C-alpha positions as a printed Julia matrix, in Angstrom:
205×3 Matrix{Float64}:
 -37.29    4.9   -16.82
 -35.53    2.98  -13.99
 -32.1     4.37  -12.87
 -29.32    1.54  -12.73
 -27.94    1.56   -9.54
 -23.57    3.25  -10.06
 -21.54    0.95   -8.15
 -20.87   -2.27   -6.4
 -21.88   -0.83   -3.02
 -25.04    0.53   -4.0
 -25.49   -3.04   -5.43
 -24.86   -4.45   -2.47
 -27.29   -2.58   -0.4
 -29.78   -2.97   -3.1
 -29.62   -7.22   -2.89
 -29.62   -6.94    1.11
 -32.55   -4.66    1.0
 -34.37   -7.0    -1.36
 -33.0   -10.22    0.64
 -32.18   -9.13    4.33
 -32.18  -12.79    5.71
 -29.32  -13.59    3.31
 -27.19  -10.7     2.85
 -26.11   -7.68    5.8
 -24.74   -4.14    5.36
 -23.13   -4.35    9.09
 -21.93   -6.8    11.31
 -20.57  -10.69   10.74
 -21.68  -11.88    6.96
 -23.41  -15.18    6.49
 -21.48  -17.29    4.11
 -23.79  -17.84    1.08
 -25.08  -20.96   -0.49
 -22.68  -22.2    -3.56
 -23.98  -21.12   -6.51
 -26.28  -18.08   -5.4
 -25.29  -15.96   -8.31
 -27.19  -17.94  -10.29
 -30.18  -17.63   -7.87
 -30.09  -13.8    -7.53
 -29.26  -13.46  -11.14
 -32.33  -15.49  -11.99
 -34.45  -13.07   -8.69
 -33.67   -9.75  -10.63
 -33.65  -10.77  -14.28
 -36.79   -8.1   -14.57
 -35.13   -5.64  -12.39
 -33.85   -3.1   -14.46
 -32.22   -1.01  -11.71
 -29.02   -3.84  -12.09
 -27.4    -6.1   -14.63
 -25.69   -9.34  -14.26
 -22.21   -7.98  -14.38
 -23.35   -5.96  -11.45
 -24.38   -8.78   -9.77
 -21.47  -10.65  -10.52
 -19.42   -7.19   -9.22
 -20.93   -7.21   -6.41
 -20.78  -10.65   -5.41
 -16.9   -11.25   -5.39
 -16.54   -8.0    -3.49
 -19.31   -8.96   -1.03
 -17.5   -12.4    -0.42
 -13.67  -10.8    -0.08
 -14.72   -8.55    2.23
 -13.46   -8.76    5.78
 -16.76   -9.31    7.36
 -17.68  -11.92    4.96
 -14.21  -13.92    5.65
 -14.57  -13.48    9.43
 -18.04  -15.4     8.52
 -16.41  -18.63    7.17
 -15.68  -20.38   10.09
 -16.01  -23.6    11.21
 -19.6   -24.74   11.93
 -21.45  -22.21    9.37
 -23.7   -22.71    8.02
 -24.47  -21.55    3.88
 -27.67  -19.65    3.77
 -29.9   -19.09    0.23
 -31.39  -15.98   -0.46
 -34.31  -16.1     1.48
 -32.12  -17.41    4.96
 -32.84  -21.47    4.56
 -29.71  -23.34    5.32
 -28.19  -24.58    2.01
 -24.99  -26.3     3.34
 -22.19  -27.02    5.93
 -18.86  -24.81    4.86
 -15.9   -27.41    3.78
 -12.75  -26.95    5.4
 -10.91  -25.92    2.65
 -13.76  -22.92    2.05
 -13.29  -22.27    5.99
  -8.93  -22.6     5.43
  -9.16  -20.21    2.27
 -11.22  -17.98    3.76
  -8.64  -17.63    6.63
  -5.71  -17.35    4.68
  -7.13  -14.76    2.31
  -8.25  -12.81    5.34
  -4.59  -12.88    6.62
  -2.95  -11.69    3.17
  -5.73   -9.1     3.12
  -5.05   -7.67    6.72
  -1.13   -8.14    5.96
  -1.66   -6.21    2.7
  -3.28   -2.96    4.52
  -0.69   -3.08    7.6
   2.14   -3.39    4.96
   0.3    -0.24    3.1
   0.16    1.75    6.35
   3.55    1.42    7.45
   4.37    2.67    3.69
   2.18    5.36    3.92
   3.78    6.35    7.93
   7.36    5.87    6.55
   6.55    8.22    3.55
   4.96   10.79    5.97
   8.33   10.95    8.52
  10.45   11.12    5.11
   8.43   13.91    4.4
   8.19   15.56    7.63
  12.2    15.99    8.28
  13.57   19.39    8.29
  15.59   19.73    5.09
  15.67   16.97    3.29
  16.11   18.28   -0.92
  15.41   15.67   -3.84
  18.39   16.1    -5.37
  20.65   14.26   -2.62
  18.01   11.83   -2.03
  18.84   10.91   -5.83
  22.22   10.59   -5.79
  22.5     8.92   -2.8
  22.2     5.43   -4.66
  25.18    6.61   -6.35
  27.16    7.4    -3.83
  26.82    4.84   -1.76
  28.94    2.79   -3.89
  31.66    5.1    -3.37
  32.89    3.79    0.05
  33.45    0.2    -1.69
  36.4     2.49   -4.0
  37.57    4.64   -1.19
  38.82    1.41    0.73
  41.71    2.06   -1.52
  43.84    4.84   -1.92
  41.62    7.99   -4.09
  43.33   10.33   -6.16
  41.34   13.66   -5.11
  41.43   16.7    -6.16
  40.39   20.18   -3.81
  37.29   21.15   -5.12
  37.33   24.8    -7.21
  34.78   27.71   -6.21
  32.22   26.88   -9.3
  32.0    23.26   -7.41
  30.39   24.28   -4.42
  26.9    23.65   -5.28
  23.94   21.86   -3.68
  23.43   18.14   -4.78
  26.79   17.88   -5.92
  28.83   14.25   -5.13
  32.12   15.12   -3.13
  34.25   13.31   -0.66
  35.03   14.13    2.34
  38.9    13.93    3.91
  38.55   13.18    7.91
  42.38   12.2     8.13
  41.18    7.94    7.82
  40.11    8.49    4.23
  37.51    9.63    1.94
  33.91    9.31    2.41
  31.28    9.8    -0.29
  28.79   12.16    0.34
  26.84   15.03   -0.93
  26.38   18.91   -0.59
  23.5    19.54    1.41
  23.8    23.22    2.72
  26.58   26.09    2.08
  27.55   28.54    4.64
  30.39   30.81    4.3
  33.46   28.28    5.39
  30.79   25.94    6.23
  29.4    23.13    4.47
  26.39   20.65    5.25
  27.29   17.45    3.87
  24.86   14.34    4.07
  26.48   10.88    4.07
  25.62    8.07    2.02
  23.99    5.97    5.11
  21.92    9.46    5.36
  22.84   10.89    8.66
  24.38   14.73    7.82
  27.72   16.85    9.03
  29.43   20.14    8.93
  32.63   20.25    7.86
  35.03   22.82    6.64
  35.18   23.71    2.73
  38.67   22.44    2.7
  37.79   18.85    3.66
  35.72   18.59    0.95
  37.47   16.65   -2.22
  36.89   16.35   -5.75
């Protein structure tokens, strides 16, 4: 018995094994002739190593593939599957290609910088879940503090990580929360992010 081929990209090597003038593995893509599923569909109806919806699989991500788009450019030519010219490329083929190229290169550079921002965030010294949290919280506090706060001096049991204080700096209170506690010491991290020691007794309830 014939083993079906697993996945689009075996697919895909499979059809450009079986029709090298029309379809490539490496380098610029050939745009194809309109219509070709139809064509290769009709090629491998006996082949039991693939099935239609394969085909079909295949196909759409053959043709949104970067090397395919960089293919659809003014001046192409459509090839069938054995290489004959089947075609001039419309400009609104060669303008879609383009633009889907661009959203498709501006989706992965979008991804990366995700992926780079996620990896510093993850690489600073310190940084606990728990303030991360509650900084969305707290940075609403500032908007309050503009007026005068009743505040209270915080008691012993208070003095935890994570917790939400504010801190009194003589101009007023800012939100912000327990980071670190060290003896008399406490490391406090504001709610734009950037972190302070300050003495117990500035903190405030």
């Amino acid at each position: 018995m014939t083993e079906k081929l697993k996945n689009s990209k075996e697919v895909i090597a499979y059809i450009a094994e079986c029709f090298p003038k029309c379809f490539t593995l490496e380098g610029e893509a050939k745009p194809l002739k309109i219509g070709i599923f139809q064509d290769l569909a009709e090629r491998l109806a006996d082949d039991e190593k693939v099935s239609k919806t394969q085909l079909r699989a295949a196909l759409r991500q053959y043709t949104s593939s970067w090397r395919y788009l960089h293919g659809v450019k003014p001046g192409a030519t459509r090839v069938d599957l054995d290489g004959n010219p089947a075609g001039v490329l419309e400009e609104e083929h060669v303008e879609h290609a383009k633009t889907t190229l661009a959203e498709s290169k501006a989706k992965v550079q979008a991804r990366r910088k995700e992926q780079a921002q996620k990896a510093r965030e993850e690489s600073k010294p310190k940084t606990k879940k728990a303030p991360q949290a509650r900084r969305a919280k707290s940075a609403k506090a500032p908007k309050a503090a503009e007026k005068p706060v009743e505040t209270r001096a915080l008691t012993a049991d208070e003095f935890v990580t994570g917790k939400a204080v504010n801190v009194n700096m003589g101009k007023g209170n800012m939100a912000a929360t327990i980071v670190e506690i060290n003896k008399d010491d406490v490391r406090v991290q504001l709610a734009n992010g950037l972190q302070m020691v300050v003495k117990a007794e500035h903190l405030r309830a």
